[in-house]
Amino acid sequence: MLSKLNPNICAMKCVRCGKLHPLDDYFEGCPSCLQRGTPASVAPHYADFPAVLHSDNMAEWLSYGCPSGLGEGNTSLSSLPRLAASLGIESLYTKNEFANPTGSHKDRMGAIVAQRALDIGATTIAVASSGNAGVSMAAYAARAGIDCVVVTTPDMSPNWRRAIEIHGARIIAMESSDDRWVLIARHTKRGDWYPATNYLMPPVGSNPFGVDGYRAIAFELYLQFPEFPPTDIVVPTARGDLLWGIAKAYQDLRDTGLISSRPRVHAVEPFPRIGRARDGHGMVCSSFSGDTAMASIGGNTVTVQSLVALELTDASGVSVTDDEARDDQLLLGKEGLYIELSSAAALSGLRKLLAQGKIGPQSRVVMIATSHGYKEHPEFGAQLIAKRLQEGEFGEASIENDK
């Protein structure tokens, strides 16, 4: 895997204050905002973009564009006309990020973090993860010949744990999510580990070069919908890496004149964290435990990049419950899609956005299907089936014994 930084990147830019900083790794975000006690992410700042975007030059739009060879990106779309009709909208699709090599959108970040680590001579990548990011980073570190440490908690799904171990990464289980960040911060400051994810509280986004990789999703959507682009994109959101990447890419496309208007890029979360942050209650929402069956988007924190992404595209943040997401996970299963509970939350969020009038009947919607359902803890599926059996949904003749 070769690693060469895009020569059009000339600095790192704060997503909040807009200040430009010398090109470097800023694991704690903008130094100026950090000094003021208001941590904010930085993003690679491009001096210029190509005049056109097509499938053969997409690498020129990203911080590191060398493909790993594993086959990340160029994910497919699934059309959902029956669901679109039942919801009363023009069209509905999923962008199938579960089709990436390790089964989630995190491969967009993992591939680029591995290239950045090689570029600067790092020997160990560290990631704090409940699952998807850990599996992805373990795979791409292995591909690049770099050691990987996944710092997690004891309740990680055995499916994720097994995948991480297969890739040869080391797993360290800490008592709590916050303990993970403390450990990564300590080793990062000593120069032992190159971090793929945040370790601050209040948090910033993940590794800014890695987050830049999520912009490719918007670039692919631009190419996949040449005539009737989406009006709205619904994104399952924790600390906003994916949300920011998609919103920023559409801003870049508009700035270069390739599009005249951007879709609204909405956030779906398990608690109204974004709403509380927008109301001035800070980036840590202590009124929410952060515990949810939607493990990939859990936690009680918000990032500045999430708020800025919503502002960029005049979009909204909505919260949904575990039960709402479970119902929609089953509904999507009947459409042929088995996706992670956190991904199914996008459909639940779409319902609320429609009910609130934030999305209208003429809308063309894309939901980001961040991960497939095979990785989830077996207990989640067992609990769901038991609940449906108790409610009589399957009927008496649905489950038969072999004789």
mmCIF file of C-alpha atoms in Angstrom:
data_model
loop_
_atom_site.group_PDB
_atom_site.id
_atom_site.type_symbol
_atom_site.label_atom_id
_atom_site.label_comp_id
_atom_site.label_asym_id
_atom_site.label_seq_id
_atom_site.Cartn_x
_atom_site.Cartn_y
_atom_site.Cartn_z
ATOM 1 C CA MET A 1 0.000 0.000 0.000
ATOM 2 C CA LEU A 2 1.598 3.257 -1.153
ATOM 3 C CA SER A 3 0.869 6.431 0.799
ATOM 4 C CA LYS A 4 1.013 9.910 -0.639
ATOM 5 C CA LEU A 5 -0.834 12.921 0.719
ATOM 6 C CA ASN A 6 -2.927 14.800 -1.820
ATOM 7 C CA PRO A 7 -0.704 17.722 -2.923
ATOM 8 C CA ASN A 8 -3.723 20.044 -3.030
ATOM 9 C CA ILE A 9 -4.021 19.900 0.775
ATOM 10 C CA CYS A 10 -2.219 22.966 2.065
ATOM 11 C CA ALA A 11 -3.342 23.261 5.693
ATOM 12 C CA MET A 12 -5.729 22.020 8.370
ATOM 13 C CA LYS A 13 -8.827 24.148 8.937
ATOM 14 C CA CYS A 14 -10.934 24.410 12.075
ATOM 15 C CA VAL A 15 -14.563 23.513 11.429
ATOM 16 C CA ARG A 16 -15.729 26.100 13.989
ATOM 17 C CA CYS A 17 -13.512 29.196 13.823
ATOM 18 C CA GLY A 18 -12.149 28.636 10.311
ATOM 19 C CA LYS A 19 -8.541 29.223 11.365
ATOM 20 C CA LEU A 20 -5.908 27.600 9.173
ATOM 21 C CA HIS A 21 -3.144 25.622 10.873
ATOM 22 C CA PRO A 22 0.049 24.178 9.389
ATOM 23 C CA LEU A 23 -0.388 20.785 7.797
ATOM 24 C CA ASP A 24 0.021 18.226 10.575
ATOM 25 C CA ASP A 25 -1.852 15.756 12.785
ATOM 26 C CA TYR A 26 -4.113 17.497 15.299
ATOM 27 C CA PHE A 27 -5.492 14.733 17.476
ATOM 28 C CA GLU A 28 -7.116 17.247 19.819
ATOM 29 C CA GLY A 29 -8.577 19.412 17.079
ATOM 30 C CA CYS A 30 -8.037 23.129 16.624
ATOM 31 C CA PRO A 31 -5.352 24.370 19.063
ATOM 32 C CA SER A 32 -7.011 27.782 19.311
ATOM 33 C CA CYS A 33 -10.442 26.381 20.195
ATOM 34 C CA LEU A 34 -8.882 23.867 22.586
ATOM 35 C CA GLN A 35 -7.116 26.681 24.433
ATOM 36 C CA ARG A 36 -10.468 28.452 24.834
ATOM 37 C CA GLY A 37 -11.985 25.281 26.297
ATOM 38 C CA THR A 38 -14.249 24.646 23.308
ATOM 39 C CA PRO A 39 -12.672 21.729 21.398
ATOM 40 C CA ALA A 40 -13.482 21.566 17.696
ATOM 41 C CA SER A 41 -12.289 19.311 14.891
ATOM 42 C CA VAL A 42 -9.998 20.307 12.067
ATOM 43 C CA ALA A 43 -10.289 19.092 8.483
ATOM 44 C CA PRO A 44 -7.833 18.960 5.569
ATOM 45 C CA HIS A 45 -8.031 22.233 3.643
ATOM 46 C CA TYR A 46 -7.768 21.900 -0.132
ATOM 47 C CA ALA A 47 -6.267 24.735 -2.151
ATOM 48 C CA ASP A 48 -8.033 23.468 -5.248
ATOM 49 C CA PHE A 49 -10.123 20.618 -6.656
ATOM 50 C CA PRO A 50 -10.238 19.113 -10.144
ATOM 51 C CA ALA A 51 -12.646 20.765 -12.572
ATOM 52 C CA VAL A 52 -14.648 17.557 -12.908
ATOM 53 C CA LEU A 53 -15.461 14.516 -10.800
ATOM 54 C CA HIS A 54 -15.702 11.058 -12.294
ATOM 55 C CA SER A 55 -15.019 7.532 -11.112
ATOM 56 C CA ASP A 56 -11.430 7.574 -12.368
ATOM 57 C CA ASN A 57 -10.313 10.736 -10.569
ATOM 58 C CA MET A 58 -12.066 10.420 -7.223
ATOM 59 C CA ALA A 59 -8.714 9.826 -5.515
ATOM 60 C CA GLU A 60 -7.773 13.404 -6.418
ATOM 61 C CA TRP A 61 -10.641 14.613 -4.207
ATOM 62 C CA LEU A 62 -9.460 12.790 -1.062
ATOM 63 C CA SER A 63 -6.620 13.269 1.400
ATOM 64 C CA TYR A 64 -5.163 9.847 0.579
ATOM 65 C CA GLY A 65 -6.515 8.185 -2.521
ATOM 66 C CA CYS A 66 -4.468 5.037 -2.908
ATOM 67 C CA PRO A 67 -6.792 2.003 -2.790
ATOM 68 C CA SER A 68 -5.815 -0.599 -0.229
ATOM 69 C CA GLY A 69 -6.610 -3.509 -2.523
ATOM 70 C CA LEU A 70 -9.304 -4.780 -0.167
ATOM 71 C CA GLY A 71 -12.026 -3.171 -2.294
ATOM 72 C CA GLU A 72 -13.522 -0.459 -0.125
ATOM 73 C CA GLY A 73 -15.901 2.089 -1.611
ATOM 74 C CA ASN A 74 -18.148 2.180 -4.676
ATOM 75 C CA THR A 75 -20.974 0.759 -2.590
ATOM 76 C CA SER A 76 -24.305 -0.055 -4.178
ATOM 77 C CA LEU A 77 -27.776 1.394 -3.781
ATOM 78 C CA SER A 78 -30.945 -0.509 -2.933
ATOM 79 C CA SER A 79 -34.226 1.020 -4.074
ATOM 80 C CA LEU A 80 -37.219 0.754 -1.745
ATOM 81 C CA PRO A 81 -40.269 1.749 -3.827
ATOM 82 C CA ARG A 82 -42.840 0.066 -1.570
ATOM 83 C CA LEU A 83 -41.517 1.858 1.503
ATOM 84 C CA ALA A 84 -41.354 5.129 -0.426
ATOM 85 C CA ALA A 85 -45.003 4.747 -1.399
ATOM 86 C CA SER A 86 -46.073 3.915 2.139
ATOM 87 C CA LEU A 87 -44.211 6.949 3.459
ATOM 88 C CA GLY A 88 -45.590 9.207 0.745
ATOM 89 C CA ILE A 89 -42.281 10.340 -0.768
ATOM 90 C CA GLU A 90 -40.999 10.292 -4.336
ATOM 91 C CA SER A 91 -38.177 7.786 -3.866
ATOM 92 C CA LEU A 92 -36.195 6.004 -1.159
ATOM 93 C CA TYR A 93 -32.835 4.255 -1.320
ATOM 94 C CA THR A 94 -30.215 2.851 0.994
ATOM 95 C CA LYS A 95 -26.537 3.482 0.334
ATOM 96 C CA ASN A 96 -25.135 0.079 1.251
ATOM 97 C CA GLU A 97 -22.031 0.791 3.285
ATOM 98 C CA PHE A 98 -22.316 -2.710 4.739
ATOM 99 C CA ALA A 99 -20.906 -3.884 1.392
ATOM 100 C CA ASN A 100 -17.446 -2.622 2.358
ATOM 101 C CA PRO A 101 -14.834 -5.325 3.123
ATOM 102 C CA THR A 102 -15.372 -5.449 6.906
ATOM 103 C CA GLY A 103 -19.101 -4.766 6.657
ATOM 104 C CA SER A 104 -19.392 -1.089 7.571
ATOM 105 C CA HIS A 105 -18.776 2.504 6.524
ATOM 106 C CA LYS A 106 -15.776 2.587 8.874
ATOM 107 C CA ASP A 107 -13.654 1.126 6.075
ATOM 108 C CA ARG A 108 -13.726 4.559 4.438
ATOM 109 C CA MET A 109 -11.851 5.881 7.471
ATOM 110 C CA GLY A 110 -9.754 2.799 8.167
ATOM 111 C CA ALA A 111 -8.212 2.725 4.704
ATOM 112 C CA ILE A 112 -7.067 6.338 4.927
ATOM 113 C CA VAL A 113 -5.870 6.231 8.555
ATOM 114 C CA ALA A 114 -3.648 3.292 7.610
ATOM 115 C CA GLN A 115 -2.207 5.303 4.689
ATOM 116 C CA ARG A 116 -1.601 8.321 6.913
ATOM 117 C CA ALA A 117 0.123 6.154 9.535
ATOM 118 C CA LEU A 118 2.437 4.717 6.883
ATOM 119 C CA ASP A 119 3.116 8.187 5.526
ATOM 120 C CA ILE A 120 4.367 9.524 8.861
ATOM 121 C CA GLY A 121 6.096 6.330 9.974
ATOM 122 C CA ALA A 122 3.731 5.323 12.768
ATOM 123 C CA THR A 123 4.066 1.706 13.894
ATOM 124 C CA THR A 124 0.912 1.175 15.998
ATOM 125 C CA ILE A 125 -2.607 2.436 15.338
ATOM 126 C CA ALA A 126 -5.009 2.698 18.270
ATOM 127 C CA VAL A 127 -8.791 2.877 18.108
ATOM 128 C CA ALA A 128 -11.467 3.189 20.809
ATOM 129 C CA SER A 129 -14.398 1.173 19.535
ATOM 130 C CA SER A 130 -17.518 -0.743 20.463
ATOM 131 C CA GLY A 131 -17.148 -2.779 17.286
ATOM 132 C CA ASN A 132 -17.231 -1.554 13.689
ATOM 133 C CA ALA A 133 -14.299 0.857 13.872
ATOM 134 C CA GLY A 134 -12.215 -1.708 15.722
ATOM 135 C CA VAL A 135 -12.787 -4.414 13.118
ATOM 136 C CA SER A 136 -12.114 -2.009 10.268
ATOM 137 C CA MET A 137 -8.954 -0.540 11.730
ATOM 138 C CA ALA A 138 -7.644 -3.994 12.607
ATOM 139 C CA ALA A 139 -8.161 -5.122 9.002
ATOM 140 C CA TYR A 140 -6.549 -2.103 7.370
ATOM 141 C CA ALA A 141 -3.643 -2.007 9.813
ATOM 142 C CA ALA A 142 -3.010 -5.674 9.043
ATOM 143 C CA ARG A 143 -3.139 -4.918 5.321
ATOM 144 C CA ALA A 144 -0.596 -2.112 5.786
ATOM 145 C CA GLY A 145 1.687 -4.183 8.009
ATOM 146 C CA ILE A 146 1.109 -1.980 11.058
ATOM 147 C CA ASP A 147 0.270 -3.086 14.600
ATOM 148 C CA CYS A 148 -3.202 -2.251 15.904
ATOM 149 C CA VAL A 149 -4.642 -1.891 19.405
ATOM 150 C CA VAL A 150 -8.424 -1.892 19.871
ATOM 151 C CA VAL A 151 -9.485 -0.420 23.202
ATOM 152 C CA THR A 152 -13.008 -1.488 24.040
ATOM 153 C CA THR A 153 -15.299 -2.490 26.907
ATOM 154 C CA PRO A 154 -16.116 -6.003 28.196
ATOM 155 C CA ASP A 155 -19.553 -6.065 26.559
ATOM 156 C CA MET A 156 -18.252 -5.956 22.969
ATOM 157 C CA SER A 157 -20.137 -8.400 20.751
ATOM 158 C CA PRO A 158 -18.257 -11.698 20.353
ATOM 159 C CA ASN A 159 -18.774 -11.362 16.600
ATOM 160 C CA TRP A 160 -16.728 -8.156 16.538
ATOM 161 C CA ARG A 161 -14.169 -9.537 18.982
ATOM 162 C CA ARG A 162 -13.563 -12.603 16.856
ATOM 163 C CA ALA A 163 -13.051 -10.523 13.705
ATOM 164 C CA ILE A 164 -10.552 -8.245 15.447
ATOM 165 C CA GLU A 165 -8.582 -11.214 16.729
ATOM 166 C CA ILE A 166 -8.556 -12.827 13.275
ATOM 167 C CA HIS A 167 -6.899 -9.683 11.897
ATOM 168 C CA GLY A 168 -4.181 -9.964 14.550
ATOM 169 C CA ALA A 169 -4.979 -6.810 16.537
ATOM 170 C CA ARG A 170 -4.592 -6.609 20.292
ATOM 171 C CA ILE A 171 -7.766 -6.040 22.335
ATOM 172 C CA ILE A 172 -7.712 -4.137 25.610
ATOM 173 C CA ALA A 173 -11.006 -4.084 27.518
ATOM 174 C CA MET A 174 -11.500 -1.134 29.860
ATOM 175 C CA GLU A 175 -14.247 -0.805 32.454
ATOM 176 C CA SER A 176 -15.983 2.130 30.754
ATOM 177 C CA SER A 177 -15.987 4.091 27.516
ATOM 178 C CA ASP A 178 -14.327 7.056 29.215
ATOM 179 C CA ASP A 179 -11.515 4.795 30.458
ATOM 180 C CA ARG A 180 -10.795 3.878 26.842
ATOM 181 C CA TRP A 181 -10.129 7.497 25.996
ATOM 182 C CA VAL A 182 -7.838 7.990 29.000
ATOM 183 C CA LEU A 183 -5.673 5.058 27.951
ATOM 184 C CA ILE A 184 -5.431 6.173 24.328
ATOM 185 C CA ALA A 185 -4.612 9.752 25.363
ATOM 186 C CA ARG A 186 -1.774 8.534 27.584
ATOM 187 C CA HIS A 187 -0.144 6.427 24.885
ATOM 188 C CA THR A 188 -0.703 9.029 22.162
ATOM 189 C CA LYS A 189 1.016 11.749 24.182
ATOM 190 C CA ARG A 190 3.935 9.424 24.812
ATOM 191 C CA GLY A 191 4.220 8.765 21.090
ATOM 192 C CA ASP A 192 3.428 5.049 21.396
ATOM 193 C CA TRP A 193 0.181 4.987 19.420
ATOM 194 C CA TYR A 194 -1.246 6.778 16.397
ATOM 195 C CA PRO A 195 -4.935 7.375 17.249
ATOM 196 C CA ALA A 196 -7.719 6.732 14.769
ATOM 197 C CA THR A 197 -10.422 8.021 17.118
ATOM 198 C CA ASN A 198 -11.111 10.816 19.587
ATOM 199 C CA TYR A 199 -9.909 10.744 23.182
ATOM 200 C CA LEU A 200 -10.935 14.201 24.435
ATOM 201 C CA MET A 201 -13.840 15.162 26.677
ATOM 202 C CA PRO A 202 -15.728 17.136 25.380
ATOM 203 C CA PRO A 203 -14.958 15.237 22.204
ATOM 204 C CA VAL A 204 -13.804 16.185 18.752
ATOM 205 C CA GLY A 205 -14.210 13.933 15.732
ATOM 206 C CA SER A 206 -11.989 11.025 14.807
ATOM 207 C CA ASN A 207 -8.673 11.293 12.984
ATOM 208 C CA PRO A 208 -9.230 14.199 10.531
ATOM 209 C CA PHE A 209 -7.535 12.462 7.610
ATOM 210 C CA GLY A 210 -9.706 9.411 8.207
ATOM 211 C CA VAL A 211 -12.896 11.476 8.504
ATOM 212 C CA ASP A 212 -12.000 13.041 5.162
ATOM 213 C CA GLY A 213 -12.518 9.598 3.647
ATOM 214 C CA TYR A 214 -16.264 9.743 4.311
ATOM 215 C CA ARG A 215 -16.544 12.491 1.714
ATOM 216 C CA ALA A 216 -16.294 9.742 -0.907
ATOM 217 C CA ILE A 217 -19.838 8.638 -0.066
ATOM 218 C CA ALA A 218 -21.230 11.961 -1.290
ATOM 219 C CA PHE A 219 -19.012 11.876 -4.362
ATOM 220 C CA GLU A 220 -20.345 8.420 -5.229
ATOM 221 C CA LEU A 221 -23.933 9.584 -4.727
ATOM 222 C CA TYR A 222 -23.216 12.496 -7.075
ATOM 223 C CA LEU A 223 -22.201 9.983 -9.750
ATOM 224 C CA GLN A 224 -24.963 7.481 -8.958
ATOM 225 C CA PHE A 225 -27.744 10.072 -9.315
ATOM 226 C CA PRO A 226 -26.733 12.157 -12.358
ATOM 227 C CA GLU A 227 -30.281 13.258 -13.230
ATOM 228 C CA PHE A 228 -32.350 13.263 -10.045
ATOM 229 C CA PRO A 229 -30.025 13.712 -7.059
ATOM 230 C CA PRO A 230 -31.285 13.103 -3.524
ATOM 231 C CA THR A 231 -32.941 15.981 -1.724
ATOM 232 C CA ASP A 232 -32.316 14.460 1.697
ATOM 233 C CA ILE A 233 -29.768 12.081 3.195
ATOM 234 C CA VAL A 234 -30.436 10.447 6.576
ATOM 235 C CA VAL A 235 -27.369 9.490 8.612
ATOM 236 C CA PRO A 236 -27.146 7.454 11.844
ATOM 237 C CA THR A 237 -24.974 9.666 14.044
ATOM 238 C CA ALA A 238 -22.852 9.438 17.193
ATOM 239 C CA ARG A 239 -20.046 12.008 17.100
ATOM 240 C CA GLY A 240 -20.664 13.055 13.530
ATOM 241 C CA ASP A 241 -17.689 11.805 11.525
ATOM 242 C CA LEU A 242 -19.896 10.373 8.791
ATOM 243 C CA LEU A 243 -22.360 13.262 8.967
ATOM 244 C CA TRP A 244 -19.590 15.839 8.602
ATOM 245 C CA GLY A 245 -17.836 13.997 5.780
ATOM 246 C CA ILE A 246 -20.975 13.801 3.642
ATOM 247 C CA ALA A 247 -22.021 17.396 4.327
ATOM 248 C CA LYS A 248 -18.512 18.722 3.651
ATOM 249 C CA ALA A 249 -18.272 16.878 0.341
ATOM 250 C CA TYR A 250 -21.493 18.415 -0.892
ATOM 251 C CA GLN A 251 -20.169 21.812 0.149
ATOM 252 C CA ASP A 252 -17.026 21.111 -1.901
ATOM 253 C CA LEU A 253 -19.103 20.071 -4.908
ATOM 254 C CA ARG A 254 -21.109 23.277 -4.694
ATOM 255 C CA ASP A 255 -18.013 25.445 -4.228
ATOM 256 C CA THR A 256 -16.518 23.988 -7.416
ATOM 257 C CA GLY A 257 -19.745 24.620 -9.347
ATOM 258 C CA LEU A 258 -20.522 20.959 -9.997
ATOM 259 C CA ILE A 259 -23.863 21.251 -8.176
ATOM 260 C CA SER A 260 -26.080 24.274 -7.574
ATOM 261 C CA SER A 261 -27.798 23.029 -4.433
ATOM 262 C CA ARG A 262 -26.985 20.552 -1.687
ATOM 263 C CA PRO A 263 -29.202 17.878 -0.183
ATOM 264 C CA ARG A 264 -30.100 18.250 3.472
ATOM 265 C CA VAL A 265 -27.930 15.850 5.484
ATOM 266 C CA HIS A 266 -29.931 14.890 8.590
ATOM 267 C CA ALA A 267 -28.706 13.211 11.776
ATOM 268 C CA VAL A 268 -30.506 10.391 13.599
ATOM 269 C CA GLU A 269 -29.488 9.558 17.163
ATOM 270 C CA PRO A 270 -30.809 7.531 20.123
ATOM 271 C CA PHE A 271 -31.165 10.567 22.422
ATOM 272 C CA PRO A 272 -31.845 14.260 21.624
ATOM 273 C CA ARG A 273 -28.189 15.147 22.192
ATOM 274 C CA ILE A 274 -27.930 17.513 19.246
ATOM 275 C CA GLY A 275 -31.054 19.412 20.259
ATOM 276 C CA ARG A 276 -29.707 19.957 23.755
ATOM 277 C CA ALA A 277 -26.347 21.082 22.399
ATOM 278 C CA ARG A 278 -28.059 23.512 20.026
ATOM 279 C CA ASP A 279 -29.994 24.907 22.992
ATOM 280 C CA GLY A 280 -26.738 25.740 24.749
ATOM 281 C CA HIS A 281 -26.474 22.802 27.178
ATOM 282 C CA GLY A 282 -22.971 21.817 26.100
ATOM 283 C CA MET A 283 -21.371 18.940 24.262
ATOM 284 C CA VAL A 284 -21.818 16.421 27.106
ATOM 285 C CA CYS A 285 -25.446 15.531 27.837
ATOM 286 C CA SER A 286 -25.302 14.102 31.346
ATOM 287 C CA SER A 287 -29.087 13.764 31.421
ATOM 288 C CA PHE A 288 -28.721 10.782 29.055
ATOM 289 C CA SER A 289 -26.949 7.617 30.164
ATOM 290 C CA GLY A 290 -25.681 6.940 26.667
ATOM 291 C CA ASP A 291 -26.725 3.289 26.934
ATOM 292 C CA THR A 292 -28.731 1.963 23.996
ATOM 293 C CA ALA A 293 -29.097 -1.191 21.932
ATOM 294 C CA MET A 294 -28.006 0.995 19.006
ATOM 295 C CA ALA A 295 -24.424 0.491 20.149
ATOM 296 C CA SER A 296 -22.778 2.093 17.126
ATOM 297 C CA ILE A 297 -24.415 5.472 17.803
ATOM 298 C CA GLY A 298 -24.593 5.380 21.606
ATOM 299 C CA GLY A 299 -22.978 7.720 24.115
ATOM 300 C CA ASN A 300 -23.984 11.026 25.633
ATOM 301 C CA THR A 301 -21.701 13.418 23.769
ATOM 302 C CA VAL A 302 -21.982 15.744 20.767
ATOM 303 C CA THR A 303 -19.288 17.286 18.591
ATOM 304 C CA VAL A 304 -19.036 20.686 16.995
ATOM 305 C CA GLN A 305 -18.597 19.019 13.607
ATOM 306 C CA SER A 306 -22.103 17.514 13.922
ATOM 307 C CA LEU A 307 -23.641 20.917 14.575
ATOM 308 C CA VAL A 308 -21.719 22.537 11.730
ATOM 309 C CA ALA A 309 -22.673 19.751 9.311
ATOM 310 C CA LEU A 310 -26.364 20.344 10.006
ATOM 311 C CA GLU A 311 -25.914 24.095 9.572
ATOM 312 C CA LEU A 312 -24.077 23.621 6.257
ATOM 313 C CA THR A 313 -27.016 21.799 4.695
ATOM 314 C CA ASP A 314 -29.917 23.375 6.633
ATOM 315 C CA ALA A 315 -30.719 19.947 8.085
ATOM 316 C CA SER A 316 -32.163 18.559 11.304
ATOM 317 C CA GLY A 317 -31.310 16.133 14.062
ATOM 318 C CA VAL A 318 -33.939 13.729 15.412
ATOM 319 C CA SER A 319 -33.871 11.044 18.072
ATOM 320 C CA VAL A 320 -35.508 7.606 17.947
ATOM 321 C CA THR A 321 -36.006 4.838 20.486
ATOM 322 C CA ASP A 322 -34.598 1.323 20.466
ATOM 323 C CA ASP A 323 -38.091 -0.107 19.962
ATOM 324 C CA GLU A 324 -38.742 2.155 16.965
ATOM 325 C CA ALA A 325 -35.458 1.057 15.397
ATOM 326 C CA ARG A 326 -36.237 -2.621 16.096
ATOM 327 C CA ASP A 327 -39.583 -2.330 14.347
ATOM 328 C CA ASP A 328 -37.943 -0.747 11.326
ATOM 329 C CA GLN A 329 -35.141 -3.296 11.334
ATOM 330 C CA LEU A 330 -37.801 -5.966 10.853
ATOM 331 C CA LEU A 331 -39.525 -3.915 8.183
ATOM 332 C CA LEU A 332 -36.282 -3.494 6.243
ATOM 333 C CA GLY A 333 -35.663 -7.217 6.626
ATOM 334 C CA LYS A 334 -38.895 -7.823 4.747
ATOM 335 C CA GLU A 335 -37.444 -5.654 1.968
ATOM 336 C CA GLY A 336 -34.414 -7.951 1.807
ATOM 337 C CA LEU A 337 -32.026 -5.824 3.884
ATOM 338 C CA TYR A 338 -30.612 -7.124 7.159
ATOM 339 C CA ILE A 339 -28.882 -4.119 8.643
ATOM 340 C CA GLU A 340 -27.566 -3.209 12.068
ATOM 341 C CA LEU A 341 -30.051 -1.688 14.518
ATOM 342 C CA SER A 342 -28.158 1.609 14.370
ATOM 343 C CA SER A 343 -28.606 1.620 10.582
ATOM 344 C CA ALA A 344 -32.309 0.806 10.805
ATOM 345 C CA ALA A 345 -32.651 3.894 12.995
ATOM 346 C CA ALA A 346 -32.328 5.939 9.794
ATOM 347 C CA LEU A 347 -35.781 4.750 8.711
ATOM 348 C CA SER A 348 -37.238 5.594 12.122
ATOM 349 C CA GLY A 349 -35.640 9.018 11.875
ATOM 350 C CA LEU A 350 -37.062 9.519 8.396
ATOM 351 C CA ARG A 351 -40.561 8.912 9.759
ATOM 352 C CA LYS A 352 -40.062 11.630 12.356
ATOM 353 C CA LEU A 353 -38.597 14.072 9.862
ATOM 354 C CA LEU A 354 -41.653 13.534 7.676
ATOM 355 C CA ALA A 355 -44.014 13.985 10.638
ATOM 356 C CA GLN A 356 -42.244 17.222 11.580
ATOM 357 C CA GLY A 357 -42.441 18.571 8.030
ATOM 358 C CA LYS A 358 -38.642 18.636 7.703
ATOM 359 C CA ILE A 359 -38.915 16.319 4.691
ATOM 360 C CA GLY A 360 -41.761 16.751 2.199
ATOM 361 C CA PRO A 361 -43.677 14.461 -0.169
ATOM 362 C CA GLN A 362 -41.606 15.423 -3.235
ATOM 363 C CA SER A 363 -38.402 14.288 -1.540
ATOM 364 C CA ARG A 364 -35.862 11.826 -2.870
ATOM 365 C CA VAL A 365 -34.240 10.250 0.173
ATOM 366 C CA VAL A 366 -31.101 8.188 0.695
ATOM 367 C CA MET A 367 -30.549 6.433 4.021
ATOM 368 C CA ILE A 368 -26.976 5.490 4.885
ATOM 369 C CA ALA A 369 -26.982 1.782 5.786
ATOM 370 C CA THR A 370 -23.832 1.915 7.869
ATOM 371 C CA SER A 371 -23.425 -1.763 8.772
ATOM 372 C CA HIS A 372 -25.061 -5.150 8.251
ATOM 373 C CA GLY A 373 -26.828 -6.953 11.063
ATOM 374 C CA TYR A 374 -24.596 -10.028 11.263
ATOM 375 C CA LYS A 375 -22.191 -8.306 13.644
ATOM 376 C CA GLU A 376 -24.726 -7.562 16.347
ATOM 377 C CA HIS A 377 -24.619 -9.312 19.687
ATOM 378 C CA PRO A 378 -26.626 -12.572 19.486
ATOM 379 C CA GLU A 379 -28.704 -11.485 22.477
ATOM 380 C CA PHE A 380 -30.154 -8.565 20.473
ATOM 381 C CA GLY A 381 -31.644 -10.943 17.907
ATOM 382 C CA ALA A 382 -32.877 -13.395 20.535
ATOM 383 C CA GLN A 383 -34.595 -10.632 22.483
ATOM 384 C CA LEU A 384 -36.242 -9.347 19.314
ATOM 385 C CA ILE A 385 -37.582 -12.751 18.283
ATOM 386 C CA ALA A 386 -38.844 -13.428 21.827
ATOM 387 C CA LYS A 387 -40.640 -10.073 21.868
ATOM 388 C CA ARG A 388 -42.313 -10.741 18.525
ATOM 389 C CA LEU A 389 -43.339 -14.253 19.574
ATOM 390 C CA GLN A 390 -44.873 -12.856 22.753
ATOM 391 C CA GLU A 391 -46.793 -10.305 20.705
ATOM 392 C CA GLY A 392 -48.055 -13.073 18.396
ATOM 393 C CA GLU A 393 -46.604 -11.455 15.292
ATOM 394 C CA PHE A 394 -45.347 -14.704 13.764
ATOM 395 C CA GLY A 395 -48.590 -16.631 14.314
ATOM 396 C CA GLU A 396 -48.980 -20.184 15.512
ATOM 397 C CA ALA A 397 -47.873 -21.825 12.268
ATOM 398 C CA SER A 398 -44.738 -19.774 11.702
ATOM 399 C CA ILE A 399 -42.323 -21.945 13.658
ATOM 400 C CA GLU A 400 -42.388 -25.687 13.084
ATOM 401 C CA ASN A 401 -40.447 -28.580 14.530
ATOM 402 C CA ASP A 402 -38.603 -30.999 12.298
ATOM 403 C CA LYS A 403 -40.010 -34.495 12.711
#
